[in-house]
């Protein structure tokens, strides 16, 4: 909290509305009313994230004068206080703060108890039953919600005293309940491991405030795990020990000695961090893994080798098949002939127990998969099709005429990430085909391979030139580098596909050549060298030009794919502008603010974490949907996902959702959209890579529009990639 400063003033006000909030910095511009201001609202600015409309705030800050907006109160810190007037209490209760109480219920309660309302709910909640229309059940649930809210407030007040964002208090309370303050005071680094949304830096801020020494072994061990976790987020399964020590030394500002000692202790315990050695050329690398990645990588390698070496064969009929006759049957059935490399891939899938099929757009991967599926079914084989995302699974089903599931649904992942199907309870399948397998990270691939029964065939299909998985590892690339794994790479582009600007542009980019930007009716370039104007051009193209010319729906059919999240042409700012254009705030359209975002019915949103407790089989990072309902009284928001499932979110869980009118290219992996709009600007230098642009283009089914600077596009096409990730899978597969 702030000590007294020159010009310091205090102000008690009711938060009436938020006009702007930056989710990254917490800076907020809001309008508030005071007892003196009457109907006039005054402007308050500063770090107000976590405060809800309708709350009474005790503000500390100073009065300032803005040249354009006039007199305003600059907030340094705030705390919430209970309102004292009848109007204030009614507004407070009806603001959606207490689950089960909307404006009408609040009006009835306050009409009955007046200024004593809050005391009654606090001390004699059973008296709520006196209010007309409130039965015992509603009374009980309102009292419970009030009690939880009060406990959360205590945690918030304590967290404010150690300068932690109040919006995290709800998560902390939900995790630890009444033990929250004890955990925060005594074991602050647990927060980083156990509470989603809290990383090492936040836990470290808390630890400093509660007096943990800066060179405490507990702090150093937490930092080492944080650095490994960040490396995992960047795609690495491990870090070489010198890199890990160096990055941790830089993070903490300590000498290398205590960091090295703490790392040795961690690896001796072998609970959270595992030491291994991975060959690299003539020498070996001292690899340091977070335990889940080490277990998953070893498990995946041994699982694949076990499948390859299995004695039985659930598709044994294909060992002696007359392939000429089989392909002739296919040709009549499909009225199309397999190219030689496609025929090789079909043979491989049906005779080898693990195989990889890779290739770019227009090379016939889908036709090849359909052919293998048809032949397997003709021999009464049990075929199962799966993909990492809902959209990819839908597309696979359309192409093959068979049902396809997401991997999460197929394996029936449970809370905690455990799967219903595993080595002890394998899937009943003879041929398992997994599409978009460039998206497979090491942990998910391990779960998948465990569920394949001995003797079954696993065909992994994907485009290895796309961006690797969001999660740690680069499974498809590592498998293609391992001689033990049979594979076919399709390279021939079929004539019909080659006439498409989307296919031609993707292949030119992938080969390091600048795409042809004219002469196609499905691939367009919109030149703009002014980074600040690119966002406005994107909004115009999405909302007006594409719907008018191609008849596509701007929310359902068009996806903006940005190289990065931050900046003017980044996904964050584009979402604000596209939301304003497509689902603007208006009377009668329900909305809910959470942090720096406003959620409205009709908004396109995307889930940003795996949540195994939601929906029928969990809702996973990358699931897209549209907000279909918003209930202020029940404090829930409902999303209709692209897997046609209605999923409810409590208001306190809204940090699991972000807007998805624009998403980063990384988040788009495994999905396909009728139209894709790609801003390519010099402000995204650090992200511009060939595989990023290639991945973005290949997400489009019908139309690509690129907006921005040819210079930036040329840089991207020339930049081959970001280098290999630290993984040990190829080595473990016996190279």
XYZ file of C-alpha atoms in Angstrom:
735
model
C 0.000 0.000 0.000
C 1.130 3.555 -0.633
C 2.637 5.722 2.080
C 1.504 9.354 2.255
C 2.637 11.325 -0.806
C 2.463 15.018 -1.758
C -1.008 15.925 -2.984
C -2.522 12.688 -1.648
C -6.312 12.652 -1.378
C -9.011 10.102 -0.576
C -12.382 9.676 -2.218
C -15.354 7.413 -1.534
C -17.297 6.629 -4.718
C -19.562 4.037 -6.338
C -18.201 2.515 -9.546
C -20.868 3.186 -12.182
C -19.237 2.006 -15.407
C -15.862 1.103 -16.905
C -15.065 2.858 -20.194
C -11.608 1.380 -20.818
C -9.445 -1.304 -19.225
C -6.076 -2.658 -20.316
C -5.878 -6.320 -19.345
C -2.065 -6.365 -19.561
C -1.302 -3.347 -17.343
C -4.512 -3.126 -15.291
C -4.871 0.578 -16.211
C -8.568 1.462 -16.137
C -10.682 4.513 -16.977
C -14.041 4.510 -15.199
C -16.956 6.729 -14.213
C -18.048 6.941 -10.598
C -20.615 8.756 -8.475
C -20.129 10.276 -5.015
C -22.555 11.493 -2.391
C -21.690 15.077 -3.396
C -21.621 14.712 -7.184
C -25.364 13.949 -7.503
C -26.269 12.866 -11.041
C -22.904 14.134 -12.353
C -20.348 11.349 -12.818
C -16.645 11.937 -12.305
C -13.753 10.195 -14.046
C -11.365 7.949 -12.119
C -8.235 6.457 -13.701
C -5.640 3.946 -12.507
C -5.197 0.267 -11.522
C -8.823 -0.713 -10.866
C -8.983 -4.267 -12.280
C -10.986 -6.469 -9.931
C -13.433 -3.746 -8.889
C -16.995 -4.472 -10.037
C -19.632 -2.028 -11.207
C -21.941 -1.212 -8.292
C -19.257 -1.556 -5.612
C -18.467 1.276 -3.215
C -14.743 2.072 -3.311
C -12.484 3.845 -0.860
C -9.911 5.386 -3.246
C -6.466 6.790 -2.460
C -4.794 8.971 -5.092
C -4.739 12.595 -6.230
C -6.802 15.056 -8.227
C -5.385 15.912 -11.646
C -6.481 17.846 -14.698
C -6.428 16.261 -18.164
C -6.085 18.728 -21.089
C -8.904 17.020 -23.007
C -11.071 15.330 -20.346
C -10.771 17.865 -17.533
C -10.681 17.156 -13.792
C -10.218 13.492 -12.817
C -9.091 11.404 -9.860
C -5.873 9.419 -10.386
C -6.143 6.221 -8.314
C -3.056 4.805 -6.583
C -4.853 2.113 -4.579
C -8.366 1.182 -3.554
C -10.366 -1.035 -1.228
C -14.016 -1.992 -1.410
C -16.372 -0.800 1.349
C -19.978 -1.668 2.057
C -22.489 0.984 0.925
C -24.532 2.805 3.576
C -27.564 4.215 1.693
C -30.674 2.295 0.584
C -29.953 3.131 -3.083
C -26.307 2.091 -2.691
C -27.207 -1.220 -1.010
C -29.809 -2.002 -3.680
C -27.344 -1.226 -6.485
C -24.596 -3.230 -4.747
C -26.765 -6.321 -4.224
C -28.290 -6.161 -7.706
C -25.002 -5.691 -9.571
C -24.411 -9.411 -10.102
C -22.009 -9.597 -7.174
C -23.967 -12.236 -5.259
C -24.997 -15.394 -7.086
C -28.781 -15.719 -7.188
C -29.512 -12.017 -6.642
C -30.418 -9.878 -9.641
C -31.806 -6.301 -9.666
C -35.439 -7.360 -8.981
C -34.544 -9.644 -6.061
C -32.272 -6.920 -4.636
C -35.127 -4.399 -4.856
C -37.460 -6.729 -2.903
C -34.841 -7.473 -0.208
C -33.929 -3.801 0.319
C -37.599 -2.736 0.290
C -38.111 -5.133 3.233
C -34.986 -4.447 5.342
C -33.882 -0.943 4.285
C -30.456 0.199 5.503
C -30.245 -2.862 7.793
C -30.158 -5.195 4.742
C -26.446 -6.019 4.816
C -26.440 -6.553 8.598
C -29.379 -8.957 8.257
C -27.633 -10.991 5.512
C -24.456 -11.009 7.635
C -25.938 -11.871 11.046
C -29.419 -13.368 10.477
C -29.493 -14.682 6.871
C -32.443 -16.962 7.705
C -34.585 -13.778 7.907
C -34.329 -13.449 4.107
C -37.243 -15.902 4.037
C -39.420 -12.966 5.229
C -39.030 -11.339 1.795
C -42.026 -12.119 -0.454
C -41.088 -14.618 -3.163
C -37.920 -15.930 -1.445
C -38.343 -19.525 -0.313
C -36.030 -21.483 2.042
C -33.969 -22.873 -0.867
C -33.232 -19.433 -2.393
C -32.571 -18.001 1.072
C -30.003 -20.704 1.784
C -28.169 -20.312 -1.556
C -28.051 -16.484 -1.238
C -26.649 -16.786 2.312
C -23.986 -19.261 1.129
C -23.005 -17.029 -1.803
C -22.746 -14.010 0.536
C -20.542 -15.980 2.944
C -18.224 -17.042 0.122
C -18.093 -13.481 -1.200
C -17.178 -12.186 2.268
C -14.381 -14.764 2.628
C -13.063 -13.867 -0.821
C -13.091 -10.186 0.178
C -10.884 -10.978 3.203
C -8.401 -12.719 0.919
C -8.596 -9.746 -1.471
C -7.845 -7.263 1.288
C -4.868 -9.331 2.422
C -3.595 -9.739 -1.152
C -3.908 -5.991 -1.728
C -1.677 -5.483 1.297
C 0.993 -7.555 -0.484
C 0.276 -5.803 -3.821
C -1.286 -8.707 -5.734
C -4.096 -8.217 -8.269
C -7.455 -8.740 -6.577
C -8.846 -10.644 -9.572
C -6.677 -13.615 -8.521
C -8.242 -13.777 -5.053
C -11.273 -15.705 -6.305
C -9.035 -18.426 -7.800
C -6.929 -18.623 -4.630
C -10.038 -18.877 -2.467
C -11.591 -21.553 -4.699
C -8.401 -23.598 -4.443
C -7.700 -23.300 -0.698
C -10.950 -22.051 0.886
C -10.478 -20.898 4.480
C -6.802 -21.932 4.338
C -6.117 -19.272 1.654
C -4.459 -16.654 3.839
C -2.341 -19.317 5.592
C -1.027 -20.655 2.252
C -0.316 -17.168 0.934
C 1.567 -16.213 4.118
C 3.463 -19.430 4.758
C 3.867 -21.251 1.416
C 3.582 -18.577 -1.275
C 5.426 -20.582 -3.949
C 2.694 -23.224 -3.872
C 0.546 -20.668 -5.678
C 2.752 -20.823 -8.779
C 2.379 -24.610 -9.077
C -1.213 -25.023 -7.955
C -3.280 -21.994 -9.021
C -3.871 -21.445 -12.716
C -3.112 -17.834 -13.691
C -0.437 -17.343 -11.024
C 3.145 -17.734 -12.165
C 6.449 -17.534 -10.334
C 6.647 -13.733 -10.597
C 3.333 -13.174 -8.811
C 4.172 -15.784 -6.157
C 7.577 -14.139 -5.762
C 5.955 -10.738 -5.174
C 3.843 -12.306 -2.423
C 6.860 -14.121 -0.965
C 8.849 -10.858 -0.764
C 5.951 -9.109 0.924
C 5.617 -11.856 3.568
C 9.364 -11.849 4.252
C 10.838 -14.843 2.364
C 14.621 -14.139 1.971
C 15.744 -13.435 -1.616
C 18.343 -16.253 -1.483
C 16.086 -18.819 0.199
C 16.521 -22.353 -1.291
C 12.715 -22.552 -1.529
C 12.727 -19.453 -3.753
C 15.569 -20.748 -5.970
C 13.905 -24.163 -6.439
C 10.618 -22.471 -7.363
C 12.500 -20.288 -9.865
C 14.255 -23.286 -11.453
C 10.897 -25.008 -11.956
C 9.448 -21.776 -13.349
C 12.275 -21.457 -15.911
C 11.721 -25.088 -16.986
C 7.977 -24.480 -17.172
C 8.517 -21.389 -19.363
C 10.800 -23.487 -21.585
C 7.956 -26.040 -21.819
C 5.580 -23.265 -22.895
C 8.139 -22.400 -25.587
C 8.064 -26.030 -26.768
C 11.137 -27.537 -25.076
C 10.902 -30.864 -23.224
C 14.122 -30.089 -21.323
C 16.832 -27.477 -20.917
C 20.574 -28.170 -20.828
C 21.717 -27.678 -17.215
C 24.012 -24.660 -18.030
C 21.118 -22.874 -19.810
C 18.781 -23.591 -16.892
C 21.250 -22.280 -14.307
C 22.105 -19.225 -16.436
C 18.459 -18.261 -17.022
C 17.650 -18.701 -13.313
C 20.674 -16.620 -12.239
C 19.462 -13.840 -14.555
C 15.889 -14.086 -13.245
C 16.871 -13.924 -9.554
C 20.001 -11.739 -9.703
C 21.958 -14.285 -7.617
C 25.373 -15.949 -8.010
C 25.556 -19.281 -9.887
C 26.749 -21.258 -6.798
C 23.511 -21.359 -4.776
C 21.463 -21.917 -7.960
C 23.619 -24.907 -8.974
C 23.322 -26.361 -5.445
C 19.540 -25.936 -5.440
C 19.323 -27.668 -8.843
C 21.410 -30.596 -7.559
C 19.075 -30.929 -4.557
C 16.032 -30.870 -6.860
C 17.420 -33.573 -9.159
C 18.556 -35.689 -6.157
C 14.955 -35.601 -4.886
C 13.886 -36.618 -8.465
C 10.295 -35.609 -7.711
C 9.846 -32.407 -9.729
C 13.024 -32.239 -11.852
C 14.772 -35.216 -13.497
C 18.385 -35.339 -14.723
C 19.244 -37.213 -17.921
C 21.857 -37.157 -20.685
C 20.878 -36.780 -24.350
C 23.361 -37.442 -27.190
C 24.265 -34.415 -29.328
C 26.783 -35.128 -32.054
C 29.938 -36.613 -30.532
C 29.051 -35.616 -26.939
C 26.019 -35.596 -24.653
C 23.902 -32.810 -23.183
C 23.137 -32.749 -19.415
C 19.358 -32.504 -19.827
C 17.085 -31.293 -17.006
C 13.409 -32.189 -17.402
C 10.278 -31.312 -15.478
C 9.109 -34.759 -14.323
C 5.893 -34.940 -16.456
C 7.836 -34.253 -19.673
C 10.505 -36.846 -18.842
C 7.919 -39.537 -18.052
C 5.915 -38.667 -21.184
C 8.911 -38.694 -23.539
C 10.215 -42.030 -22.239
C 6.709 -43.509 -22.233
C 6.018 -42.332 -25.791
C 9.261 -43.793 -27.161
C 8.830 -47.170 -25.456
C 5.136 -47.273 -26.439
C 5.900 -46.668 -30.137
C 8.670 -49.283 -30.138
C 6.335 -51.795 -28.416
C 3.639 -51.195 -31.061
C 6.183 -51.680 -33.865
C 7.470 -54.921 -32.323
C 4.077 -56.418 -31.351
C 3.811 -60.073 -32.399
C 0.111 -60.130 -33.376
C -1.413 -58.116 -36.230
C -5.021 -56.957 -36.084
C -4.883 -56.229 -39.840
C -3.020 -59.441 -40.700
C -5.144 -59.909 -43.851
C -3.046 -57.245 -45.596
C 0.242 -59.136 -45.235
C -0.650 -61.349 -48.226
C -3.128 -59.163 -50.112
C -2.933 -58.830 -53.918
C -2.401 -55.075 -54.064
C -3.190 -54.735 -57.796
C -6.657 -56.151 -57.172
C -7.128 -54.054 -54.019
C -6.239 -50.834 -55.860
C -8.459 -51.784 -58.829
C -11.391 -52.260 -56.391
C -10.609 -48.853 -54.925
C -10.433 -47.197 -58.354
C -13.912 -48.454 -59.242
C -15.308 -47.486 -55.843
C -13.763 -44.020 -55.826
C -13.702 -43.365 -59.571
C -10.155 -42.074 -59.086
C -6.701 -43.596 -59.096
C -4.029 -43.410 -56.415
C -0.716 -41.871 -57.455
C 2.300 -44.183 -56.821
C 3.391 -42.405 -53.610
C -0.219 -42.458 -52.342
C -0.397 -46.202 -53.020
C 2.864 -46.626 -51.072
C 1.328 -44.745 -48.134
C -1.806 -46.944 -48.175
C 0.321 -50.114 -48.179
C 2.423 -48.732 -45.328
C -0.630 -47.881 -43.181
C -2.104 -51.350 -43.625
C 1.086 -53.425 -43.254
C 3.158 -51.441 -40.692
C 1.911 -51.026 -37.138
C 3.151 -47.426 -36.868
C 3.421 -45.150 -39.916
C 3.653 -41.435 -40.661
C 2.075 -39.742 -43.694
C 3.171 -36.159 -44.313
C 2.820 -33.625 -47.123
C 1.565 -30.143 -47.925
C -1.840 -28.913 -49.173
C -3.061 -30.270 -52.512
C -0.869 -33.403 -52.306
C -3.729 -35.781 -51.580
C -3.259 -36.709 -47.899
C -7.031 -36.836 -47.380
C -7.667 -39.036 -50.427
C -4.890 -41.380 -49.283
C -6.401 -41.645 -45.787
C -9.863 -42.334 -47.255
C -8.397 -45.116 -49.411
C -6.682 -46.788 -46.438
C -9.914 -46.525 -44.400
C -12.008 -48.042 -47.235
C -9.651 -51.022 -47.623
C -9.424 -51.637 -43.856
C -13.225 -51.608 -43.591
C -13.524 -53.935 -46.607
C -11.543 -56.480 -44.568
C -13.853 -55.903 -41.570
C -11.227 -53.874 -39.712
C -12.355 -51.613 -36.841
C -11.299 -48.096 -37.880
C -11.210 -45.118 -35.522
C -10.500 -41.569 -36.708
C -9.326 -38.749 -34.448
C -7.740 -35.298 -34.492
C -6.512 -32.875 -31.822
C -9.253 -30.242 -32.408
C -13.004 -30.268 -32.926
C -12.769 -28.572 -36.320
C -10.115 -31.008 -37.577
C -12.209 -33.978 -36.397
C -15.289 -32.612 -38.215
C -13.277 -32.175 -41.425
C -11.868 -35.720 -41.159
C -15.406 -37.088 -40.759
C -16.598 -35.167 -43.843
C -13.676 -36.405 -45.971
C -13.950 -40.096 -45.043
C -17.678 -40.452 -44.412
C -16.839 -41.997 -41.007
C -17.232 -40.632 -37.508
C -14.205 -38.822 -36.069
C -13.584 -37.624 -32.506
C -11.190 -35.252 -30.822
C -8.361 -37.056 -29.047
C -9.634 -35.762 -25.704
C -13.072 -37.289 -26.276
C -11.628 -40.470 -27.764
C -9.401 -41.089 -24.737
C -12.012 -39.696 -22.298
C -9.595 -37.516 -20.403
C -10.608 -36.950 -16.776
C -9.911 -34.207 -14.206
C -6.183 -34.324 -13.548
C -5.533 -35.319 -17.152
C -5.818 -39.095 -16.687
C -7.407 -41.015 -19.570
C -10.139 -43.660 -19.322
C -8.336 -45.580 -22.096
C -4.737 -46.604 -21.460
C -2.455 -49.670 -21.442
C -4.749 -51.540 -19.022
C -7.918 -50.519 -20.862
C -7.000 -50.015 -24.538
C -9.288 -48.831 -27.313
C -11.021 -51.517 -29.377
C -9.454 -50.579 -32.712
C -7.575 -52.200 -35.602
C -6.587 -49.001 -37.462
C -6.329 -45.660 -35.636
C -5.834 -42.620 -37.889
C -4.815 -39.321 -36.274
C -4.971 -36.244 -38.512
C -3.244 -32.874 -37.907
C -0.600 -34.726 -35.922
C 1.874 -31.814 -36.201
C -0.192 -30.548 -33.243
C 0.634 -33.554 -31.059
C 2.745 -32.576 -28.068
C 4.743 -35.154 -26.116
C 2.300 -35.487 -23.192
C -0.811 -35.999 -25.377
C 1.036 -38.303 -27.806
C 2.095 -40.497 -24.864
C -1.518 -40.785 -23.666
C -2.599 -41.651 -27.224
C 0.007 -44.372 -27.797
C -0.755 -45.954 -24.404
C -4.373 -46.470 -25.525
C -3.506 -48.317 -28.764
C -3.820 -52.110 -28.274
C -0.915 -54.399 -29.286
C -1.246 -55.501 -32.922
C -3.308 -52.454 -33.947
C -2.047 -49.993 -36.585
C -1.440 -46.304 -35.842
C -1.307 -43.900 -38.808
C -0.192 -40.357 -37.960
C -1.096 -37.844 -40.678
C 0.140 -34.266 -40.713
C 2.134 -31.514 -42.367
C 5.585 -31.403 -40.769
C 6.334 -27.985 -42.301
C 3.645 -26.300 -40.207
C 4.359 -24.796 -36.815
C 5.095 -27.479 -34.224
C 2.701 -28.182 -31.338
C 1.772 -25.497 -28.807
C 2.734 -27.922 -26.017
C 6.257 -29.231 -25.380
C 7.918 -31.406 -28.013
C 7.856 -31.689 -31.795
C 6.600 -35.222 -32.076
C 5.945 -35.411 -35.836
C 9.356 -33.956 -36.717
C 11.143 -36.229 -34.224
C 9.376 -39.325 -35.649
C 10.412 -38.392 -39.189
C 14.021 -38.059 -37.967
C 13.945 -41.578 -36.467
C 14.809 -44.310 -39.026
C 12.818 -46.871 -36.989
C 9.498 -45.205 -37.920
C 8.111 -46.044 -41.409
C 6.971 -42.959 -43.365
C 5.804 -41.590 -46.732
C 6.084 -37.953 -47.767
C 3.657 -36.837 -50.496
C 5.245 -34.191 -52.733
C 3.214 -34.142 -55.957
C 0.655 -31.312 -56.119
C -2.410 -32.390 -58.078
C -3.340 -30.196 -61.034
C -6.735 -29.106 -59.764
C -5.247 -28.031 -56.401
C -2.351 -26.224 -58.111
C -4.851 -23.828 -59.735
C -5.775 -22.522 -56.283
C -3.922 -19.424 -55.096
C -4.145 -20.720 -51.517
C -2.336 -23.977 -52.396
C 0.164 -22.317 -54.757
C 0.893 -19.520 -52.277
C 1.436 -21.977 -49.427
C 3.909 -24.072 -51.435
C 5.825 -21.023 -52.672
C 6.183 -19.714 -49.104
C 7.238 -23.157 -47.879
C 9.967 -23.348 -50.514
C 11.274 -19.878 -49.555
C 9.802 -18.090 -52.606
C 7.661 -14.943 -52.460
C 4.001 -15.837 -53.200
C 2.323 -14.476 -56.332
C -0.073 -11.839 -55.049
C -2.155 -11.301 -58.199
C -4.100 -13.368 -60.693
C -6.030 -15.615 -58.297
C -9.643 -15.342 -57.189
C -8.946 -16.890 -53.764
C -5.639 -15.258 -52.700
C -5.433 -11.471 -52.240
C -2.912 -8.912 -51.035
C -3.966 -5.590 -49.464
C -0.932 -3.294 -49.259
C -0.511 -1.041 -46.206
C 2.879 0.070 -44.888
C 1.362 2.036 -42.002
C 1.199 -0.390 -39.053
C -1.363 1.808 -37.280
C -3.786 1.611 -40.213
C -3.497 -2.149 -40.756
C -5.948 -2.924 -37.931
C -8.600 -0.637 -39.483
C -8.091 -2.273 -42.905
C -8.488 -5.728 -41.322
C -11.776 -4.694 -39.663
C -13.085 -3.318 -42.976
C -12.098 -6.498 -44.871
C -13.701 -8.809 -42.267
C -16.908 -6.886 -41.649
C -17.658 -5.396 -45.079
C -15.554 -6.516 -48.045
C -15.504 -10.330 -47.618
C -19.243 -10.630 -46.725
C -20.187 -8.363 -49.671
C -18.022 -10.112 -52.311
C -18.047 -13.743 -51.160
C -21.234 -13.980 -49.085
C -19.311 -15.285 -46.051
C -20.424 -14.613 -42.463
C -17.919 -12.324 -40.674
C -18.026 -14.249 -37.352
C -18.741 -17.835 -38.403
C -16.702 -18.034 -41.645
C -13.879 -15.491 -41.361
C -10.884 -15.855 -39.028
C -8.169 -13.241 -38.490
C -4.782 -14.890 -37.799
C -2.189 -12.524 -36.335
C 1.522 -13.350 -35.959
C 1.491 -11.969 -32.402
C -0.857 -10.922 -29.603
C 0.493 -7.473 -28.710
C 0.614 -4.237 -30.655
C -1.775 -2.426 -33.049
C -2.032 -5.260 -35.614
C -1.831 -7.881 -32.813
C -4.689 -10.206 -31.881
C -5.473 -8.297 -28.635
C -6.160 -4.926 -30.276
C -7.847 -6.481 -33.330
C -10.289 -8.262 -31.010
C -11.285 -4.969 -29.395
C -11.899 -3.361 -32.806
C -13.687 -6.368 -34.303
C -15.899 -6.785 -31.228
C -16.848 -3.112 -31.444
C -17.763 -3.589 -35.120
C -19.536 -6.970 -34.845
C -21.074 -7.147 -31.332
C -21.109 -3.574 -30.019
C -22.565 -2.764 -26.607
C -26.202 -1.766 -26.853
C -29.377 -1.632 -24.821
C -30.790 -5.117 -24.311
C -27.570 -6.978 -25.168
C -26.356 -8.540 -21.901
C -22.686 -8.095 -21.097
C -20.192 -8.809 -18.324
C -16.846 -7.176 -17.751
C -13.954 -9.265 -16.449
C -10.598 -7.569 -16.089
C -9.819 -5.767 -19.340
C -12.464 -7.582 -21.434
C -16.212 -7.290 -21.919
C -18.154 -10.446 -22.821
C -21.417 -10.098 -24.776
C -23.942 -12.528 -26.230
C -22.783 -13.219 -29.802
C -19.069 -12.866 -29.006
C -16.656 -15.348 -30.588
C -14.402 -16.761 -27.845
C -11.627 -19.338 -27.391
C -10.679 -21.437 -24.343
C -7.039 -20.860 -23.268
C -6.449 -23.725 -20.830
C -7.340 -27.394 -20.506
C -10.235 -27.674 -18.064
C -11.126 -31.331 -17.525
C -14.042 -30.476 -15.232
C -16.074 -28.670 -17.913
C -18.483 -30.108 -20.458
C -19.007 -33.820 -21.112
C -15.298 -34.664 -21.435
C -13.538 -31.417 -20.578
C -12.984 -28.265 -22.607
C -9.517 -27.851 -24.025
C -7.061 -25.152 -24.941
C -8.022 -23.939 -28.435
C -11.757 -24.794 -28.289
C -13.683 -22.026 -30.075
C -17.310 -21.053 -29.534
C -19.864 -18.258 -29.448
C -21.380 -16.768 -26.279
C -25.022 -17.884 -26.440
C -26.358 -16.693 -23.064
C -25.409 -14.535 -20.098
C -27.278 -14.730 -16.775
C -26.392 -11.949 -14.328
C -28.404 -13.485 -11.502
C -26.926 -16.997 -11.774
C -23.557 -15.396 -12.623
C -23.004 -17.706 -15.571
C -22.093 -17.268 -19.195
C -22.841 -20.039 -21.723
C -20.682 -20.833 -24.748
C -21.857 -22.931 -27.686
C -18.604 -24.597 -28.799
C -17.672 -25.629 -32.330
C -18.198 -29.205 -31.116
C -21.912 -28.281 -30.670
C -21.772 -28.448 -26.878
C -23.202 -25.843 -24.480
C -20.660 -25.101 -21.738
C -21.357 -22.886 -18.695
C -18.740 -20.622 -17.118
C -19.088 -18.895 -13.774
C -18.200 -15.209 -13.969
C -15.149 -15.928 -11.804
C -13.855 -18.296 -14.533
C -13.942 -15.823 -17.407
C -10.156 -15.516 -17.494
C -10.240 -18.956 -19.176
C -11.847 -17.320 -22.227
C -10.502 -14.666 -24.573
C -12.114 -13.176 -27.648
C -11.434 -15.064 -30.868
C -12.381 -12.716 -33.703
C -8.597 -12.569 -34.069
C -6.276 -15.262 -32.713
C -2.555 -15.914 -33.034
C -1.422 -18.286 -35.784
C -0.156 -20.667 -33.069
C -3.670 -20.954 -31.623
C -5.145 -21.712 -35.070
C -3.270 -24.990 -35.526
C -5.460 -27.925 -36.469
C -8.364 -25.684 -37.453
C -9.616 -24.782 -40.899
C -11.737 -21.776 -41.852
C -13.553 -20.779 -45.057
C -11.642 -17.465 -45.092
C -8.478 -16.290 -43.364
C -7.225 -12.707 -43.004
C -3.536 -12.331 -42.091
C -1.943 -9.020 -41.017
C 1.785 -9.081 -41.876
C 3.586 -6.023 -40.510
C 7.053 -4.839 -39.572
C 5.876 -4.528 -35.935
C 5.909 -8.353 -35.804
C 9.587 -8.745 -36.892
C 10.468 -11.111 -34.048
C 7.666 -13.562 -34.937
C 7.919 -13.517 -38.727
C 9.002 -16.962 -39.869
C 8.310 -19.014 -42.982
C 6.467 -21.791 -41.109
C 4.245 -19.215 -39.356
C 3.038 -17.674 -42.648
C 2.767 -21.153 -44.224
C 0.648 -22.403 -41.300
C -1.623 -19.333 -41.525
C -2.202 -19.748 -45.277
C -2.908 -23.481 -44.974
C -5.711 -22.826 -42.442
C -7.897 -21.444 -45.280
C -10.370 -23.587 -47.227
C -11.560 -21.001 -49.756
C -9.934 -17.618 -49.339
C -6.797 -15.881 -48.033
C -6.445 -12.103 -47.672
C -3.058 -10.797 -46.503
C -2.822 -7.210 -45.269
C 0.325 -5.199 -44.656
C 3.893 -4.716 -45.804
C 5.588 -6.629 -48.642
C 8.895 -5.984 -46.879
C 7.603 -7.804 -43.763
C 6.279 -10.698 -45.876
C 9.659 -10.979 -47.654
C 11.441 -11.171 -44.269
C 9.070 -13.942 -43.151
C 9.533 -15.986 -46.327
C 13.343 -15.716 -46.089
C 13.463 -16.748 -42.390
C 13.546 -20.542 -42.395
C 12.539 -21.253 -38.789
C 13.170 -20.799 -35.115
C 15.576 -23.693 -34.609
C 15.097 -27.117 -33.091
C 13.417 -27.615 -29.782
C 15.219 -29.418 -26.953
C 13.704 -32.914 -27.175
C 15.076 -36.429 -26.705
C 12.429 -38.453 -28.545
C 14.431 -39.214 -31.718
C 17.348 -40.452 -29.578
C 15.013 -42.636 -27.486
C 13.635 -44.213 -30.678
C 17.046 -45.714 -31.314
C 19.048 -43.475 -33.670
